[in-house]
Tab-separated table of C-alpha atoms (C1' of nucleotides) in Angstrom:
chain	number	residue	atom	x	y	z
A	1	UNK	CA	-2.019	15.579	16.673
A	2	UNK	CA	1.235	17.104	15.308
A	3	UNK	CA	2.396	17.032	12.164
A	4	UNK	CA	5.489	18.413	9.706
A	5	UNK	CA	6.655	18.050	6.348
A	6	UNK	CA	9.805	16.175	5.482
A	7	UNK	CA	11.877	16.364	2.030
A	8	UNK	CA	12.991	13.419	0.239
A	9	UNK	CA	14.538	13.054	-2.866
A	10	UNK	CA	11.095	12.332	-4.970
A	11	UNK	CA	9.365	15.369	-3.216
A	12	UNK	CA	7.786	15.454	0.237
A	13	UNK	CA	6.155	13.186	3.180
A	14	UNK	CA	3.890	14.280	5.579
A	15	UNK	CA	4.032	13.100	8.358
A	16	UNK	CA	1.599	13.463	11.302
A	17	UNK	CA	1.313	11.757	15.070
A	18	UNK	CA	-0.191	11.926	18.003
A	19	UNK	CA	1.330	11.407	21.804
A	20	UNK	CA	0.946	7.624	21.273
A	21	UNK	CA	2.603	7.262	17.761
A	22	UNK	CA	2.801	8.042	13.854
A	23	UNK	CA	-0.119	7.763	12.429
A	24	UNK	CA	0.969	9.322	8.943
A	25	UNK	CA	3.364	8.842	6.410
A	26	UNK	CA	1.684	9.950	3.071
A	27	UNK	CA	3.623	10.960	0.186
A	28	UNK	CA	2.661	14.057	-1.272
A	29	UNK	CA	2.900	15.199	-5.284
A	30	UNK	CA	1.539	18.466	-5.014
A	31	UNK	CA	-0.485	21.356	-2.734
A	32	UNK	CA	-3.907	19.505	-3.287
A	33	UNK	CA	-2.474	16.412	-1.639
A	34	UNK	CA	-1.783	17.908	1.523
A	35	UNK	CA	-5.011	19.317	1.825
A	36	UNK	CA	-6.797	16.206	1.406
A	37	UNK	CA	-4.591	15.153	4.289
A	38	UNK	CA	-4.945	18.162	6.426
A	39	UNK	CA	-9.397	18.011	5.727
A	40	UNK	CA	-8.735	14.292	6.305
A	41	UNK	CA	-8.285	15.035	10.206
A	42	UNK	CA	-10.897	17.712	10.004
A	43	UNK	CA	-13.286	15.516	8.983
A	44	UNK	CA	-12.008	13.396	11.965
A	45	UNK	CA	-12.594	16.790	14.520
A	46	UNK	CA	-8.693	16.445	15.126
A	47	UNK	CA	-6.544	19.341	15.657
A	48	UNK	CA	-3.764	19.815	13.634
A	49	UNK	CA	-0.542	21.521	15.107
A	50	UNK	CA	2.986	21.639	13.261
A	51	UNK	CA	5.759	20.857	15.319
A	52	UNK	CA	8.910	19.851	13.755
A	53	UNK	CA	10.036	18.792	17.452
A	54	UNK	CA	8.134	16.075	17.607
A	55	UNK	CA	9.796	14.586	15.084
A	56	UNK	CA	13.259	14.272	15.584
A	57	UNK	CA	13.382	10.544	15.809
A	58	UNK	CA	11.567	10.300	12.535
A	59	UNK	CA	13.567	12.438	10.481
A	60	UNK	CA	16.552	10.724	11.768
A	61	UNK	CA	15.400	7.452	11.001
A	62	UNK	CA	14.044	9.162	7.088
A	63	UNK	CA	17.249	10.523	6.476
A	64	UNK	CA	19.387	7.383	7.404
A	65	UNK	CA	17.043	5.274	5.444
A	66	UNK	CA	16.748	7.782	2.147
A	67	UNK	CA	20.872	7.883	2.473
A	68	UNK	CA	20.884	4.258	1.625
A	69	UNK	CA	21.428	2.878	5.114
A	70	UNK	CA	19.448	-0.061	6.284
A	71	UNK	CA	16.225	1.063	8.624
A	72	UNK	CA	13.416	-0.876	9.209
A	73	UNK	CA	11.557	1.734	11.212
A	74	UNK	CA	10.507	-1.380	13.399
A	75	UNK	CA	11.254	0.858	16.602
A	76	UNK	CA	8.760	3.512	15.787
A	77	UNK	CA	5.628	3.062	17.907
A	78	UNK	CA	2.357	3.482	15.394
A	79	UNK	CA	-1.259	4.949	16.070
A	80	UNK	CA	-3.617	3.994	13.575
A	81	UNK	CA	-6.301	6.436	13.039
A	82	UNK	CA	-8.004	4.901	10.095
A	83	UNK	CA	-8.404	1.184	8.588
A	84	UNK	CA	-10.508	-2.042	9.512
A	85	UNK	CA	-9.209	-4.689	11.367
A	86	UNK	CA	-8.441	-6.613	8.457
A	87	UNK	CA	-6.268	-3.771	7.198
A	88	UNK	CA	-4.482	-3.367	9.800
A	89	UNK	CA	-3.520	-7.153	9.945
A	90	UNK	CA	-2.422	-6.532	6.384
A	91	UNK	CA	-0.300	-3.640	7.431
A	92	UNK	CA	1.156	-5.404	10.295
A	93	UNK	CA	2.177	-8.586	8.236
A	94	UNK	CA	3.551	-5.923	5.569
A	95	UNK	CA	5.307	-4.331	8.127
A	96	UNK	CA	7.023	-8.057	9.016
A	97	UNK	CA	9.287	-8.269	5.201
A	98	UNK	CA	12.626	-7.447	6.549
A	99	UNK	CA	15.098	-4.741	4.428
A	100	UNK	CA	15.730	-5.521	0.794
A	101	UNK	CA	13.255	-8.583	0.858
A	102	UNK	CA	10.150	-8.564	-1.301
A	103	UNK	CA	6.791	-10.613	-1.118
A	104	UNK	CA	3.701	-11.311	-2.908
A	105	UNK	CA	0.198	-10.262	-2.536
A	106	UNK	CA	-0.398	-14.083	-3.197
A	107	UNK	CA	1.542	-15.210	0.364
A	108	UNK	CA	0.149	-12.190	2.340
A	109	UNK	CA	-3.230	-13.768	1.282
A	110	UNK	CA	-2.209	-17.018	2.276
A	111	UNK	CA	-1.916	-15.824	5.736
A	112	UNK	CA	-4.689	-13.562	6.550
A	113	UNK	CA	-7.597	-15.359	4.083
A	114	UNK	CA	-7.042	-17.630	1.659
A	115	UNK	CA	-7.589	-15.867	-1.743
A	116	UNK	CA	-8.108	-12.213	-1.183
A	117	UNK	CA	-5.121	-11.654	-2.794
A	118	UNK	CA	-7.658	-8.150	-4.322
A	119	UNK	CA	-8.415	-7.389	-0.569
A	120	UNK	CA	-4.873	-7.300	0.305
A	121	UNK	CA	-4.199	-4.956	-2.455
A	122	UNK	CA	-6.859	-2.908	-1.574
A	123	UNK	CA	-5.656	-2.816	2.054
A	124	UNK	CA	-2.124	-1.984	0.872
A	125	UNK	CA	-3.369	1.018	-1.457
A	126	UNK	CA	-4.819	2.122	1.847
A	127	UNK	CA	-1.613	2.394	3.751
A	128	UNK	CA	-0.974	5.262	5.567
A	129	UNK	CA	2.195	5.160	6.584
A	130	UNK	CA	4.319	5.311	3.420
A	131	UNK	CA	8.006	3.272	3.833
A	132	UNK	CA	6.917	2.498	7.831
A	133	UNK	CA	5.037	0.009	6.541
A	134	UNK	CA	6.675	-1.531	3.627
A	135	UNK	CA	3.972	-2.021	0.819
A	136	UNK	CA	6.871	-1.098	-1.424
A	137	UNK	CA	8.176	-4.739	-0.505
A	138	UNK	CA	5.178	-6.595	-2.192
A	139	UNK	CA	5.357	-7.307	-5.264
A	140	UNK	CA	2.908	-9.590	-8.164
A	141	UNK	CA	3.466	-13.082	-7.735
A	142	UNK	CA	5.717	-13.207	-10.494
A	143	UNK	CA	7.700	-10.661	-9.407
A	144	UNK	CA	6.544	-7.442	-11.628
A	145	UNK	CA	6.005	-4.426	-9.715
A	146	UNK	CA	2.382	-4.743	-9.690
A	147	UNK	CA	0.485	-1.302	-8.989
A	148	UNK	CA	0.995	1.688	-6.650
A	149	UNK	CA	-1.120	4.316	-5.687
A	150	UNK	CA	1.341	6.695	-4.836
A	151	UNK	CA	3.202	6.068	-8.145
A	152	UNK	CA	4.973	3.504	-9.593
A	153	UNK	CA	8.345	5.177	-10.089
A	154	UNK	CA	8.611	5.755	-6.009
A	155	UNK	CA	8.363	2.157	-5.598
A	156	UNK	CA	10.827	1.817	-8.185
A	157	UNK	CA	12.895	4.142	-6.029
A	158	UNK	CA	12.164	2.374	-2.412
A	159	UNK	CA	13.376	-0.929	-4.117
A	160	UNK	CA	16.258	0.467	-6.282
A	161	UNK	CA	17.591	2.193	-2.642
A	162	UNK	CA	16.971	-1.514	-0.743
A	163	UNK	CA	18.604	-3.568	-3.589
A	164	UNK	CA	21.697	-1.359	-3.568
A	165	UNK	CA	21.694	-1.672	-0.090
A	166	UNK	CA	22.413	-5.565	-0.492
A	167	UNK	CA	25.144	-5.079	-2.970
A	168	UNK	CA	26.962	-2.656	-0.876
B	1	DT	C1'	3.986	-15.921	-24.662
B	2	DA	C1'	0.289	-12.660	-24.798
B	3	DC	C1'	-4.121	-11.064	-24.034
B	4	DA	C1'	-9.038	-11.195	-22.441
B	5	DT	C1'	-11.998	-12.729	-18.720
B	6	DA	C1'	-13.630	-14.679	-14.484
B	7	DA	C1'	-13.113	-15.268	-9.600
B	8	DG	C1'	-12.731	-13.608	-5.040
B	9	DA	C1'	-12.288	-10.596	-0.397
B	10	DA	C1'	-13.037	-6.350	1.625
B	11	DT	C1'	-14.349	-1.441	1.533
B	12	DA	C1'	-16.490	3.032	0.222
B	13	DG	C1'	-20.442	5.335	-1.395
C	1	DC	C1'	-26.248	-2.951	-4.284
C	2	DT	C1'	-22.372	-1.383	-7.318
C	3	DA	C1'	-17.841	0.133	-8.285
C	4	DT	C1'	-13.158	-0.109	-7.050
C	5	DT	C1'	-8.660	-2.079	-5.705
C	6	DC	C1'	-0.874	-2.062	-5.189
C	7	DT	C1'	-4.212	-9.742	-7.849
C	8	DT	C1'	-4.312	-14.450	-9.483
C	9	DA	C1'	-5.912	-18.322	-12.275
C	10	DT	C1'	-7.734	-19.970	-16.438
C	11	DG	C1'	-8.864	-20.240	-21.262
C	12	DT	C1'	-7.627	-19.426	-26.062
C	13	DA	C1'	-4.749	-18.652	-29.862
DNA sequence: TACATAAGAATAG
DNA sequence: CTATTCTTATGTA
């Protein structure tokens, strides 16, 4: 598993995949964070290697996307390394809002089972790949920001940078 | 409209 | 089993 850490304008992702895909895209506040990550795969008896290499495509794709530009990250191949079946059906209909669109936790729930709207939440808050999988994008049902557990003012931030995006 | 409370699905400990 | 979660629906004033 390889891993680097990228700057963005709120502070810093890690990021972190293996030969088949990404398989992390946490933002990180502080030192502490990225030592929850890093034990994270220790706990998991994975080896950790940095290796900015590896990650051309993905700071490409970061940059463009942080600049403003449109990028859905749709061509990135992921490996999940954590989450249930049901979360990754979550994550995969998240993954489905297109640019600058937002949705409920209400109509995800309508899909996958019929009034977990909490589950869906919960599956969100257990995203692991930051922006790849746009959790940003779903909002309360009547359109408030909801919560976030990586802090409300970056989804502030992801939306602000999507709406402007449709105005341009 | 605003606020408290219940309901409901899935997960972690 | 209990607590927790990036929710929603309902009741009451």
């Amino acid at each position: 598993m390889f891993y680097t850490i990228l700057d963005f304008p709120l502070g810093q992702i890690f990021l972190a995949k293996s030969n088949k895909g990404l398989s992390v895209a946490s933002f990180i506040k502080n030192k502490r964070q990225i030592k929850e990550i890093t034990d994270f795969f220790k706990n998991k008896d994975i080896p950790l290697e940095p290796n900015l290499k590896k990650f051309q495509e993905e700071t490409k794709l970061f940059a463009r996307y942080f600049s403003g530009k449109k990028e859905d990250f749709t061509s990135l191949h992921l490996d999940f390394i954590s989450g249930t079946p049901f979360q990754r059906r979550v994550w995969l209909e998240t993954r489905k809002i297109p640019y600058g669109k937002t949705s409920s936790y209400k109509s995800l729930a309508r899909k996958l089972k019929n009034r977990g709207y909490r589950s869906i939440g919960q599956a969100l808050s257990r995203n692991p790949l930051l922006i790849v999988i746009p959790c940003h994008r779903v909002l309360s049902s009547d359109g408030s920001l909801g919560g976030f557990s990586a802090g409300l003012k970056l989804k502030e931030f992801l939306l602000r940078l999507e709406k402007n995006q449709l105005q341009a």
